[in-house]
Coordinates of N, CA and C in Angstrom, one line a residue:
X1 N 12.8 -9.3 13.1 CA 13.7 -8.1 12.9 C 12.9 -6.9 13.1
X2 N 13.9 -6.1 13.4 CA 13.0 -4.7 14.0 C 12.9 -3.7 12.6
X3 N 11.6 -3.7 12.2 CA 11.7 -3.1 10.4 C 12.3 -1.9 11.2
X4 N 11.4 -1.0 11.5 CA 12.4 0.6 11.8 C 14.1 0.5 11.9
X5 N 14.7 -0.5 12.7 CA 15.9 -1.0 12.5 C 16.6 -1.3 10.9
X6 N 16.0 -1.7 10.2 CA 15.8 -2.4 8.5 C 15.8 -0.8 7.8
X7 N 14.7 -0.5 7.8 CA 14.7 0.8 7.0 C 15.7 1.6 7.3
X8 N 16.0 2.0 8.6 CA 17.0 2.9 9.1 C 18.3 2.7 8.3
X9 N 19.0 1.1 8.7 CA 19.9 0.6 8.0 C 20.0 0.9 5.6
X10 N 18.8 0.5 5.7 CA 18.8 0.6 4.1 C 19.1 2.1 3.9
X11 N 18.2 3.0 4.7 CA 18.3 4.8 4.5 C 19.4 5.1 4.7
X12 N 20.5 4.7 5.5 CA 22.1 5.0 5.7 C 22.7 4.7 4.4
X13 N 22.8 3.2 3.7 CA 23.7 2.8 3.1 C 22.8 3.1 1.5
X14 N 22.1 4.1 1.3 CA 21.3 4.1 -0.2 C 22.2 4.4 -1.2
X15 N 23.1 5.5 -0.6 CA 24.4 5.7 -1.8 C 25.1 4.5 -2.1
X16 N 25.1 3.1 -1.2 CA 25.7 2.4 -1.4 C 25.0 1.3 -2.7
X17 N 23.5 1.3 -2.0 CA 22.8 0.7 -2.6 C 22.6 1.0 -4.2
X18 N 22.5 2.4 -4.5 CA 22.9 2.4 -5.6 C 23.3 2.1 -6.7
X19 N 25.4 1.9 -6.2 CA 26.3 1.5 -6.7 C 26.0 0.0 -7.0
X20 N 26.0 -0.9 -6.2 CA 25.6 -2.3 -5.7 C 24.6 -2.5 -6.8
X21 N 23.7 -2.2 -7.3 CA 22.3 -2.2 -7.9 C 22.0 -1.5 -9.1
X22 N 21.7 -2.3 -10.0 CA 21.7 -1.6 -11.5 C 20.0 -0.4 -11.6
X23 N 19.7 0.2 -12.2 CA 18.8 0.7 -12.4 C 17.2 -0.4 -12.1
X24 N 17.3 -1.1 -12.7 CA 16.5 -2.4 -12.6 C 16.3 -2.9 -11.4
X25 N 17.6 -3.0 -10.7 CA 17.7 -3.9 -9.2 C 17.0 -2.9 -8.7
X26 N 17.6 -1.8 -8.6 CA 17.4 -0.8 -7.6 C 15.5 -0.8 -7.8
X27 N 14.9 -0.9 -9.0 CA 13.8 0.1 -9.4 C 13.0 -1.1 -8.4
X28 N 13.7 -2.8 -8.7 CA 12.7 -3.5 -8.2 C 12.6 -3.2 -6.4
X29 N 14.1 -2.8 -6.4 CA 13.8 -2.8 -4.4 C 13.4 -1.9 -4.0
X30 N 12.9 -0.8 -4.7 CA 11.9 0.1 -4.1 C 10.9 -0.6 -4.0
X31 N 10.1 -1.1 -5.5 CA 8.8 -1.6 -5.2 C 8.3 -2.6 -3.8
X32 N 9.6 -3.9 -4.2 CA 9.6 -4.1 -2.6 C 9.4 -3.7 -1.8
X33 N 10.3 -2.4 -1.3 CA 10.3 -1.6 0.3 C 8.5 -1.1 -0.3
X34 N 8.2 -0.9 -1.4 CA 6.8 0.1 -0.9 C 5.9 -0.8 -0.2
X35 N 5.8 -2.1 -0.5 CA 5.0 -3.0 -0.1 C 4.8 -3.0 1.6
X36 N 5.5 -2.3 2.4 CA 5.5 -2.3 3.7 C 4.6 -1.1 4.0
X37 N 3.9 -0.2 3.0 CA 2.8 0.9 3.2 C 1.5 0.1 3.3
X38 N 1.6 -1.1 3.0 CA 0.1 -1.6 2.5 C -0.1 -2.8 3.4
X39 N 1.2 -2.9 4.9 CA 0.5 -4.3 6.0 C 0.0 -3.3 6.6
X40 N -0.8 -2.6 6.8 CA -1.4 -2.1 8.3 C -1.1 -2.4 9.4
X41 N -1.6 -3.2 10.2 CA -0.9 -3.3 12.0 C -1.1 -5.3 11.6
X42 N -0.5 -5.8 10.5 CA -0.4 -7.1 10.2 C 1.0 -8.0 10.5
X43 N 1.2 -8.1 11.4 CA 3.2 -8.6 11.4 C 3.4 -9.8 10.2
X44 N 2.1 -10.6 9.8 CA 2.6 -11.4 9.1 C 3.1 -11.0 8.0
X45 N 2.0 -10.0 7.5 CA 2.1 -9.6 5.9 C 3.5 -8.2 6.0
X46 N 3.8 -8.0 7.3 CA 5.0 -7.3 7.5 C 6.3 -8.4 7.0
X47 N 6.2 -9.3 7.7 CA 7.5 -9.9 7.5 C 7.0 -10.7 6.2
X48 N 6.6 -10.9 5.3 CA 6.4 -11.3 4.0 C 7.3 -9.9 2.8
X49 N 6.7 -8.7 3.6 CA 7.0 -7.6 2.8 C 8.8 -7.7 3.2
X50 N 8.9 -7.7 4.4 CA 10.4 -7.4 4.9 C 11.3 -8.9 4.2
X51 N 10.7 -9.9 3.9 CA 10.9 -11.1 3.2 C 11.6 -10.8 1.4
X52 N 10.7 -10.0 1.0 CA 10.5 -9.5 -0.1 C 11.7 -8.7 -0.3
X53 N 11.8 -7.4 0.7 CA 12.7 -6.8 0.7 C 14.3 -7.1 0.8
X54 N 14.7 -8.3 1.5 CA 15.7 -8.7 1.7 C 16.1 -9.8 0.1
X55 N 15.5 -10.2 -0.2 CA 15.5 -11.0 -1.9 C 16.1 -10.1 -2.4
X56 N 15.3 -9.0 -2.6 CA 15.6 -7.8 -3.4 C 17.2 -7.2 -3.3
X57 N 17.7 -7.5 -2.9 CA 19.1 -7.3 -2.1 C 20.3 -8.3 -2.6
X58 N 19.7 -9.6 -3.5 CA 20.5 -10.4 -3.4 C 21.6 -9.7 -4.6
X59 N 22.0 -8.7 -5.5 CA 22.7 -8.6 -5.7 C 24.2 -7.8 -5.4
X60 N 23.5 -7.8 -4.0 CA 24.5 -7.3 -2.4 C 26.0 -7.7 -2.8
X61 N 27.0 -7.1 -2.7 CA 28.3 -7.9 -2.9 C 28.6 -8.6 -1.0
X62 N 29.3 -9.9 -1.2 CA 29.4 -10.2 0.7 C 30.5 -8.9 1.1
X63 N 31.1 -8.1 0.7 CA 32.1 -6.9 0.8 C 31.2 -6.1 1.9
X64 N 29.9 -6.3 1.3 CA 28.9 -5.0 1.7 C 28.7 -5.2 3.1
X65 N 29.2 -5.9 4.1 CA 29.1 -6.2 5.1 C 27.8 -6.8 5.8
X66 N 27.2 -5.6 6.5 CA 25.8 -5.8 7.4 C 24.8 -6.2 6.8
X67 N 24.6 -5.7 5.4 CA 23.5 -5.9 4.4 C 23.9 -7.1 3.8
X68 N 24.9 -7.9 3.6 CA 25.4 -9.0 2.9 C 25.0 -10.1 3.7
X69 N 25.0 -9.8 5.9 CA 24.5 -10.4 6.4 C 23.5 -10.8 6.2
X70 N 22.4 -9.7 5.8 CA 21.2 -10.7 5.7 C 20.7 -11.7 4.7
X71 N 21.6 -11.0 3.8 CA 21.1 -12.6 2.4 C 21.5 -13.8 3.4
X72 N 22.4 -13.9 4.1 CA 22.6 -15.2 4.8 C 22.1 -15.3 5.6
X73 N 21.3 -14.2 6.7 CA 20.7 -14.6 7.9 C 19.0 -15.7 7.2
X74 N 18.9 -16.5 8.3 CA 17.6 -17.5 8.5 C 16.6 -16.4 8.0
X75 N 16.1 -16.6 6.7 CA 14.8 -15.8 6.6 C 13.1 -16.0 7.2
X76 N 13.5 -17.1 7.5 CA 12.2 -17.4 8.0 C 11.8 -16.8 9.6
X77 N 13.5 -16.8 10.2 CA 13.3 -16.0 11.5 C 13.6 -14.6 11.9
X78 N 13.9 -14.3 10.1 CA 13.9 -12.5 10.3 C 11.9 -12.2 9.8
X79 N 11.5 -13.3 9.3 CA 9.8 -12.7 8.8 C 8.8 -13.5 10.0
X80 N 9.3 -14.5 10.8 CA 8.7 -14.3 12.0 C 8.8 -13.2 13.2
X81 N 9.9 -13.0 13.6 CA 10.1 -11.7 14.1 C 10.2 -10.4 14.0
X82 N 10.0 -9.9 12.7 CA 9.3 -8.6 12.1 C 8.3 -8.1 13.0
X83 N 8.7 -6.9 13.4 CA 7.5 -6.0 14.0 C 6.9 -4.9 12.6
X84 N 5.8 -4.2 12.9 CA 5.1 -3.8 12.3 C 5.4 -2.2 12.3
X85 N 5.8 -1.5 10.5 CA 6.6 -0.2 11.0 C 5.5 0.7 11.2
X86 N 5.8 1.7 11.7 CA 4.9 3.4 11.5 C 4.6 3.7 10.2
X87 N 3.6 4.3 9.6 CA 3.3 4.5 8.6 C 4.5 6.0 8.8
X88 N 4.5 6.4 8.9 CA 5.7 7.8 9.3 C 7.2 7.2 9.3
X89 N 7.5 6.2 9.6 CA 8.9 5.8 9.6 C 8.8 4.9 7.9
X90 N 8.1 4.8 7.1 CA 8.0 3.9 5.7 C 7.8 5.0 5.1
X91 N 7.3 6.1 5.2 CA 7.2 7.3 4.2 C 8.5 7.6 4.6
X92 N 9.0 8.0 5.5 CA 10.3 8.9 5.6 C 11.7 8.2 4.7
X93 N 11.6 6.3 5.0 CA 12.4 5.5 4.8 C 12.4 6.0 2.7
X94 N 10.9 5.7 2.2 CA 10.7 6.3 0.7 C 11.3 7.3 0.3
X95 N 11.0 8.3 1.0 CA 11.6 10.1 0.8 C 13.2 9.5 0.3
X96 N 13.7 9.2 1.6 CA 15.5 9.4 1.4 C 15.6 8.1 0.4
X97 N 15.3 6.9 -0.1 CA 15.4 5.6 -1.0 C 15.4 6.1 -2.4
X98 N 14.1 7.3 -2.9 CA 13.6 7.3 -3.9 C 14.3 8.7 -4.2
X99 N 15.1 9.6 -3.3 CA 15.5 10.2 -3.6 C 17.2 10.4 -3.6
X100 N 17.7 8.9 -3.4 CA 19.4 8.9 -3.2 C 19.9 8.8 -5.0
X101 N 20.7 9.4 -5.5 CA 21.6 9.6 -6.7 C 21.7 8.2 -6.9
X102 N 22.0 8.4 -8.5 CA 21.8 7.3 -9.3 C 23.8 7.3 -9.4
X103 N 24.1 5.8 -9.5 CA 25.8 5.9 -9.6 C 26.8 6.8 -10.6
X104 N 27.4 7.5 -9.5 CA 28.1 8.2 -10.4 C 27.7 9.6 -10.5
X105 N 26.7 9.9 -9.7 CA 26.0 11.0 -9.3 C 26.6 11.8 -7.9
X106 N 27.0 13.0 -7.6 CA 27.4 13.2 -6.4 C 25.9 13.5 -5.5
X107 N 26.7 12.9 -4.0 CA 24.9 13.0 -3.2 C 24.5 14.4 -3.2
X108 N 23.4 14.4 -2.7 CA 22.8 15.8 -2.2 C 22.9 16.3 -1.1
X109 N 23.2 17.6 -0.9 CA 23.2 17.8 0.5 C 21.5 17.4 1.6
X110 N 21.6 17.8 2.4 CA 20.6 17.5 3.5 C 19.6 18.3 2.6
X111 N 18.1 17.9 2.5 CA 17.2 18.6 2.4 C 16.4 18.1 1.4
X112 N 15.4 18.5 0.6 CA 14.4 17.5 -0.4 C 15.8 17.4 -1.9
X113 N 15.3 16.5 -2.5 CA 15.7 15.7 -3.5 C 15.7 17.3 -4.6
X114 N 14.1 17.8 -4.6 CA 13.9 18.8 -5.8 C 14.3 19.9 -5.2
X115 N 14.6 20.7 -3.9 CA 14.4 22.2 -3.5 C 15.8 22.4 -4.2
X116 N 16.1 23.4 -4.9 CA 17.2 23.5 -5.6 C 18.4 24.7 -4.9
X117 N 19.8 24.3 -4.9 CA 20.3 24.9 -4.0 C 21.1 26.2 -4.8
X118 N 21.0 27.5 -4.3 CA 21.0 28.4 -4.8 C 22.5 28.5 -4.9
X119 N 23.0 28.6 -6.2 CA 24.7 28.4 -6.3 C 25.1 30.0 -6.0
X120 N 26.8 30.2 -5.8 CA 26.8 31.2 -4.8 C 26.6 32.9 -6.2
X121 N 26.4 32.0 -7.3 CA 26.2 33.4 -7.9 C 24.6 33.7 -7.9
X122 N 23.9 34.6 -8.5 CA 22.9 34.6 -8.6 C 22.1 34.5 -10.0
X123 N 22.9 34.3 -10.9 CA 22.3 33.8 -12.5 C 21.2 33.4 -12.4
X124 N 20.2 33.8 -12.9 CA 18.9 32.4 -12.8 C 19.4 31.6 -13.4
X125 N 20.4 31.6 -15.1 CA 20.5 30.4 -16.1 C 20.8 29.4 -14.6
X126 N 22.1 29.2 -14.0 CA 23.2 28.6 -12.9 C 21.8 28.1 -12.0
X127 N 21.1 28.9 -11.5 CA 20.0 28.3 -10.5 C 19.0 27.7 -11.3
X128 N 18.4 27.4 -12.6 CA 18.0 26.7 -13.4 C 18.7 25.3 -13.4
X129 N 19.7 25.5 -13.7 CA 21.0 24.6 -14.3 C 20.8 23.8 -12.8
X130 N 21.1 23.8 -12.1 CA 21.3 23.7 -10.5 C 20.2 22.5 -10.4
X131 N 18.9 23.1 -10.3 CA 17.7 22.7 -9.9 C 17.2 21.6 -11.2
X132 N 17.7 22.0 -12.1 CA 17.4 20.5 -13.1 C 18.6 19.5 -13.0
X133 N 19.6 19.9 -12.6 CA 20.3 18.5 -12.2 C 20.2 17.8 -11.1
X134 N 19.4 18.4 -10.2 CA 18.9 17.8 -9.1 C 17.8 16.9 -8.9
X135 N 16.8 17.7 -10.2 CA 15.7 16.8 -10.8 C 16.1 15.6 -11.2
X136 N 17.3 15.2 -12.1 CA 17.7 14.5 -12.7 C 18.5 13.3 -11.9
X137 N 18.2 13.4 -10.7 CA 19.0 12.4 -9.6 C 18.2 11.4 -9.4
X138 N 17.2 12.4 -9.1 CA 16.0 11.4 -9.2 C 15.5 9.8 -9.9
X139 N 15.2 8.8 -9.6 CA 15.3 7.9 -9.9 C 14.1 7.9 -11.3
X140 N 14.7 7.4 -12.3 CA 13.6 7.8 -13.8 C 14.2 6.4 -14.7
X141 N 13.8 6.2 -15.6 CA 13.6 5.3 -16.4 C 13.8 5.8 -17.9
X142 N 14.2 5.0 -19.2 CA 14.0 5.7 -20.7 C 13.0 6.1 -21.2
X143 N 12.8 7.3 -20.9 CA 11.1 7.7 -21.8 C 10.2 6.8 -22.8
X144 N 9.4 6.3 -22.9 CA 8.7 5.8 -23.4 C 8.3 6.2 -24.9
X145 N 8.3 5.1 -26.0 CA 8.1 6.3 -27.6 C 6.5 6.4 -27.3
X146 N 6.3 7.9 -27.8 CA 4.8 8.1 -28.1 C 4.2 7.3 -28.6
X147 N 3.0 7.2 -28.0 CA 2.1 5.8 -28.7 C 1.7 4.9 -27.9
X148 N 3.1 4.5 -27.0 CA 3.9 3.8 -26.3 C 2.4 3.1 -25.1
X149 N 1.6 2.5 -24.8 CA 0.6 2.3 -22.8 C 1.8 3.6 -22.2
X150 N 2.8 3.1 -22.0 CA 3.7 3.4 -21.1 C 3.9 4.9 -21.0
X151 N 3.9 5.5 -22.7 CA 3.8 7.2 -22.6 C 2.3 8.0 -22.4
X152 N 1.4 7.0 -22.2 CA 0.2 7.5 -21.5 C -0.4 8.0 -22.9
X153 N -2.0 8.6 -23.2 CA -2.5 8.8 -24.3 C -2.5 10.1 -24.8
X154 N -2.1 10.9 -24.1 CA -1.7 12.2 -24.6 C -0.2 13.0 -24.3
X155 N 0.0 14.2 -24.6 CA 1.3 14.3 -24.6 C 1.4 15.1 -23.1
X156 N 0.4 15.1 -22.0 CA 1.4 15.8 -20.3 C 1.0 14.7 -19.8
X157 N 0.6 13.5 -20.6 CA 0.9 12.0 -19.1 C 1.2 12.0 -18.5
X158 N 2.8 11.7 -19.0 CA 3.4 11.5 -18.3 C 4.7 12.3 -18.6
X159 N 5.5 13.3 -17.0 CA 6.7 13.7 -17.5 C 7.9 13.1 -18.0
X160 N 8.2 14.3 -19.0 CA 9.6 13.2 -19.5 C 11.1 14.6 -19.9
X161 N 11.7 14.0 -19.5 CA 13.1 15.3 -18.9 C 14.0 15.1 -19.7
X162 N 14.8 16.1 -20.0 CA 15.3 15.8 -21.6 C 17.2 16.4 -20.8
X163 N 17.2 14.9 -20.6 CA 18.9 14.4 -20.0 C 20.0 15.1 -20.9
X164 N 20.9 15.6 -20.4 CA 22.0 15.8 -21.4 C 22.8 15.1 -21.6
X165 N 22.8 14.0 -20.7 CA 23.6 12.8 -21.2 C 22.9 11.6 -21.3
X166 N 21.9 11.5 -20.5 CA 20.9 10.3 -20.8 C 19.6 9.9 -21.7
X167 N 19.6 11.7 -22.3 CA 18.9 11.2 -23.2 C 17.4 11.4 -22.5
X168 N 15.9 11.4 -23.2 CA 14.9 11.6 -22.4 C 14.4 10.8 -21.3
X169 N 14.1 10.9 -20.3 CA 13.9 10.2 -18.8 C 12.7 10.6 -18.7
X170 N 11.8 9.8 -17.6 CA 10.8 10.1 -17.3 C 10.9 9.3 -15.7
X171 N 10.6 10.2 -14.7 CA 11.0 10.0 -13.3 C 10.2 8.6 -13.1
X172 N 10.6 7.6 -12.2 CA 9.6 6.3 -11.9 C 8.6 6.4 -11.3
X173 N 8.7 7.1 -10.0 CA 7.6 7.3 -9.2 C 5.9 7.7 -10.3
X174 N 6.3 7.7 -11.4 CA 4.9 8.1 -12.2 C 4.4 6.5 -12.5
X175 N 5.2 5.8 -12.2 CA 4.4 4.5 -12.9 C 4.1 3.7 -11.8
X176 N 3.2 2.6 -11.8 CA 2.9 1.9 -11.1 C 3.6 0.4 -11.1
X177 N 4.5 0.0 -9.7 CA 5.3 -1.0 -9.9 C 4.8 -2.4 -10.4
X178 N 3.5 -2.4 -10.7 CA 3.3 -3.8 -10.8 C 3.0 -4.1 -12.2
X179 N 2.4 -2.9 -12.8 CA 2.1 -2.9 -14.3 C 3.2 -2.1 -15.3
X180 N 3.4 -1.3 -14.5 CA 4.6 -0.6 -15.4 C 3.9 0.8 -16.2
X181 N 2.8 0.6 -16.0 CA 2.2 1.8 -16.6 C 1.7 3.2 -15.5
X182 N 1.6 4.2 -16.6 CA 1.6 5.3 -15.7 C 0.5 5.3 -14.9
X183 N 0.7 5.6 -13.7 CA -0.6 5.3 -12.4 C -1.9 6.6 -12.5
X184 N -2.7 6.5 -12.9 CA -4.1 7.0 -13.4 C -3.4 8.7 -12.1
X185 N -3.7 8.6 -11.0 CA -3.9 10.0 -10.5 C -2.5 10.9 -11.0
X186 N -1.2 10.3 -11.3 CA -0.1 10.7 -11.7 C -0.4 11.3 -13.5
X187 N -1.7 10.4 -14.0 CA -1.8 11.0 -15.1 C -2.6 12.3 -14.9
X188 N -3.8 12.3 -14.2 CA -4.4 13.4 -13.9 C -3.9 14.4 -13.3
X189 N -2.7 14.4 -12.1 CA -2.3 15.7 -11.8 C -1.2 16.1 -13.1
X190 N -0.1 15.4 -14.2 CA 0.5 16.2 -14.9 C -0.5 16.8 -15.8
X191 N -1.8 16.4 -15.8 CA -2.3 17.3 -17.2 C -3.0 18.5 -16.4
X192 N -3.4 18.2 -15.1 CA -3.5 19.5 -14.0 C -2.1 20.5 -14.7
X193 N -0.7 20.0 -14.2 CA 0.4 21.0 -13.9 C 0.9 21.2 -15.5
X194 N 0.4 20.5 -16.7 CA 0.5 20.6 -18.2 C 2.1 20.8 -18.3
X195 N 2.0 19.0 -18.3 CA 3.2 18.7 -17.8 C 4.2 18.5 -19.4
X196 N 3.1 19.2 -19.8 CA 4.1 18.9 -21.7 C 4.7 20.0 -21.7
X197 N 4.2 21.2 -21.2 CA 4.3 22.8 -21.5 C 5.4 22.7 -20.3
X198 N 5.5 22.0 -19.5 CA 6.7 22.4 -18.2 C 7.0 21.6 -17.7
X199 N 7.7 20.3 -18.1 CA 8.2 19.3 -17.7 C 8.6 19.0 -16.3
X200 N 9.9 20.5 -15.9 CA 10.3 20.6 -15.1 C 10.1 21.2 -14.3
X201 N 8.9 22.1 -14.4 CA 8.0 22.5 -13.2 C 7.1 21.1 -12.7
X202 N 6.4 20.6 -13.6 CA 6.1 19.5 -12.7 C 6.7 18.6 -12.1
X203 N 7.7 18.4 -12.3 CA 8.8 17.2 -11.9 C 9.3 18.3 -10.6
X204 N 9.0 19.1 -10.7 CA 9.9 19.7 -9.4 C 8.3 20.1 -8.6
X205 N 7.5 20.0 -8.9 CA 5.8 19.9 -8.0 C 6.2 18.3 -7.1
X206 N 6.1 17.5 -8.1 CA 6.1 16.0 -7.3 C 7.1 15.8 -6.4
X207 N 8.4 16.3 -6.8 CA 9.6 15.8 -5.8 C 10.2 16.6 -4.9
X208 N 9.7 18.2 -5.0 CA 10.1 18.6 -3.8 C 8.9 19.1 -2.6
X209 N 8.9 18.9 -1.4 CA 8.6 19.1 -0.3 C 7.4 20.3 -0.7
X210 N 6.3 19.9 -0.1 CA 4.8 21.2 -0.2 C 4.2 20.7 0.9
X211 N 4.0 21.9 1.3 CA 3.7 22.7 2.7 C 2.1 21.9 2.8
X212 N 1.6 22.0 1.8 CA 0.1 21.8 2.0 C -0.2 19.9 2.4
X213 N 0.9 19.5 2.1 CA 1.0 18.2 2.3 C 1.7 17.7 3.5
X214 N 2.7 18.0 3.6 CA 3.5 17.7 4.4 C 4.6 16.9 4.0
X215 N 5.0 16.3 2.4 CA 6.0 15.7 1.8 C 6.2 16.2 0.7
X216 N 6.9 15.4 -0.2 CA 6.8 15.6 -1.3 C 5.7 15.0 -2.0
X217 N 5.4 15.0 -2.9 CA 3.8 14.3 -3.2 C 4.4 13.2 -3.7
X218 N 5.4 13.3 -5.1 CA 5.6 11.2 -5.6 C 5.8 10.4 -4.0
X219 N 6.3 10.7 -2.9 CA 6.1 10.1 -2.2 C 4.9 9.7 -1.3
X220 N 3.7 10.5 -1.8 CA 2.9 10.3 -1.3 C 2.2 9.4 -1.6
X221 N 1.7 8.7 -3.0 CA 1.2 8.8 -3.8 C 0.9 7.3 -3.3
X222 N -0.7 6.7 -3.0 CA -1.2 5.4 -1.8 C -1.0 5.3 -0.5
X223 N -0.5 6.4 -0.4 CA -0.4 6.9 1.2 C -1.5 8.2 1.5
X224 N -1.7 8.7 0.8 CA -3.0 10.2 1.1 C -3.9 9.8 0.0
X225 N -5.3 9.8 0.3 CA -6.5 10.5 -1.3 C -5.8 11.1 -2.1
X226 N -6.1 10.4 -3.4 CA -5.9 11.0 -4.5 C -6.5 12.3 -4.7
X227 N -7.7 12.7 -4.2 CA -8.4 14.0 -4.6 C -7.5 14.7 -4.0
X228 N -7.2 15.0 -2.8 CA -6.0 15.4 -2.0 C -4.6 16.1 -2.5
X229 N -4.1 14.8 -3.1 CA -2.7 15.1 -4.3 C -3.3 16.0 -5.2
X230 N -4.6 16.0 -5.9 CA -5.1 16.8 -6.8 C -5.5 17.7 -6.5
X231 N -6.5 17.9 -5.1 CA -6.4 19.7 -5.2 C -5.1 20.8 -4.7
X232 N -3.9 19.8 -4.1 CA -2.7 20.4 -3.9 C -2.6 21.3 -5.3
X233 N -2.3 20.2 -6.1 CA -2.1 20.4 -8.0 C -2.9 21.6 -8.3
X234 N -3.9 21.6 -7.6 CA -4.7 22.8 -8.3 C -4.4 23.7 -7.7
X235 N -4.3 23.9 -6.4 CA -4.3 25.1 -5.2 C -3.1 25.7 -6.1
X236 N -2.2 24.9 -6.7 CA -1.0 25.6 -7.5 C -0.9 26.3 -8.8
X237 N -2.1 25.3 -9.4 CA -2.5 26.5 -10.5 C -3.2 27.9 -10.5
X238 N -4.2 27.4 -9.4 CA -4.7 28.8 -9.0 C -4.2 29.9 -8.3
X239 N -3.4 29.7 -7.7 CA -3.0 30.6 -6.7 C -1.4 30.9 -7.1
X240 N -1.0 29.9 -8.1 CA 0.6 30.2 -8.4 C 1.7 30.1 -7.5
X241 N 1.6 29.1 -6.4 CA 2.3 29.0 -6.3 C 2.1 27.1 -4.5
X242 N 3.3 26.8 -4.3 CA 2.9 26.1 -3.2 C 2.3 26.1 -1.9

C-alpha cells in the first residue's frame, strides 16, 4: 500500500474518524499513526507500522466504506507492499489527525488548530472566548489529580484547561503514548512557558504554528532536538513573543 495514499485517505476522513472512535480508540490510533516517524527508509518496519495502523481502525463501522475496506483487505499484502513515507508527508498527516475536533465539535476552518479566528466584533473577552475554544478541540484527556505520575511533580507539568463542560483537560500530545506519563521535554518546556500561571498561553505555544520552527511544536515533539523545542520556548520568554 502506498502510505502517502493511507495518510492522505485517514487526513480526509478525520472528522469521520472521530465520530467512529471513542476518545480512547481515537488516542490509541494516533499512537499507532506516530509509529510511522520512527521506520526511517525501512519498508519492513513501515508496513508493521501501517499493520498497526489499520488494527487501530477496527472499530470502523463496514458503512464507513473505503476505510472499512481495509479491515477486510489481506493484511499481510498491504504490509508487504508498503512503501516508505516522507518524514514531511507523516508530520503533515499528525498536524491535521491531532488537530481534527472531538465529536460533536464543529470543524475548524483551514489553518492551525490554535491560531484563533478573530470573530467579526473586536471584544478581546469574544477573541479570548474564540481562541480557548479552539484550544479545546484539541485532542486532551481528564486531568490528572495532583499527586497523580500522570500530573507530573509540580504544578506547570503539565497543562491542564479548565473545560466548561468537560471539566479539567489536559491536551494529549503532553504525554508519552507508551507510558502514559508526561514526556520529560513537554515537562521542561511548560515550566519554561509557567504553564500554571497561563495554561492557555502555553497550550496555544504548543499547538499553534511558530515561525521559528516551521510547525506547531506538540507536533514536533521526536521529530526535531529537544534543545530546539526549548530554546523556541525561551526565544518566547525573552523576547515576548513568536
Amino acid at each position: 500500500m502506498d502510505t502517502h495514499e493511507l495518510l492522505a485517505l485517514l487526513v480526509r476522513h478525520r472528522a469521520e474518524l472521530r465520530q467512529w472512535l471513542d476518545e480512547d480508540q481515537y488516542r490509541h490510533f494516533l499512537a499507532m499513526t506516530e509509529r510511522l516517524r520512527e521506520v526511517g527508509d525501512d519498508p519492513e518496519r513501515a508496513g508493521m507500522a501501517v499493520m498497526a495502523i489499520v488494527r487501530a481502525l477496527w472499530p470502523v463501522p463496514d458503512e464507513a466504506g473505503v476505510l472499512a475496506e481495509l479491515l477486510h483487505a489481506d493484511h499481510r499484502s498491504i504490509a508487504t507492499a508498503t512503501t516508505v513515507p516522507t518524514p514531511e508527508a507523516v508530520l503533515a498527516a499528525l498536524e491535521e489527525l491531532y488537530a481534527a475536533p472531538a465529536a460533536g465539535e464543529p470543524d475548524l476552518p483551514e489553518g492551525d488548530a490554535a491560531d484563533p479566528v478573530e470573530p467579526a466584533a473586536t471584544d478581546p473577552a469574544a477573541v479570548i472566548a474564540a481562541a480557548r475554544r479552539r484550544l479545546l478541540t484539541a485532542l486532551s484527556r481528564t486531568a490528572a489529580p495532583a499527586g497523580s505520575p500522570a500530573a507530573g511533580e509540580g504544578p506547570a507539568d503539565v497543562i491542564v484547561l479548565a473545560d466548561p463542560e468537560g471539566g479539567p483537560r489536559s491536551p494529549e500530545f503532553q504525554f508519552d503514548p507508551d507510558t502514559g506519563q508526561p514526556r520529560d521535554i513537554v515537562v521542561r518546556i511548560n515550566r519554561i512557558l509557567l504553564a500554571d500561571r497561563d495554561p492557555w498561553g502555553a497550550a496555544d505555544w504548543w499547538l499553534g504554528r511558530n515561525s521559528w520552527l516551521g510547525g506547531p511544536p506538540a507536533s514536533l515533539l521526536g521529530r526535531v532536538p529537544d534543545d530546539r523545542l526549548a530554546d523556541a520556548a525561551l526565544a518566547l520568554v525573552e523576547e515576548g513573543g513568536r
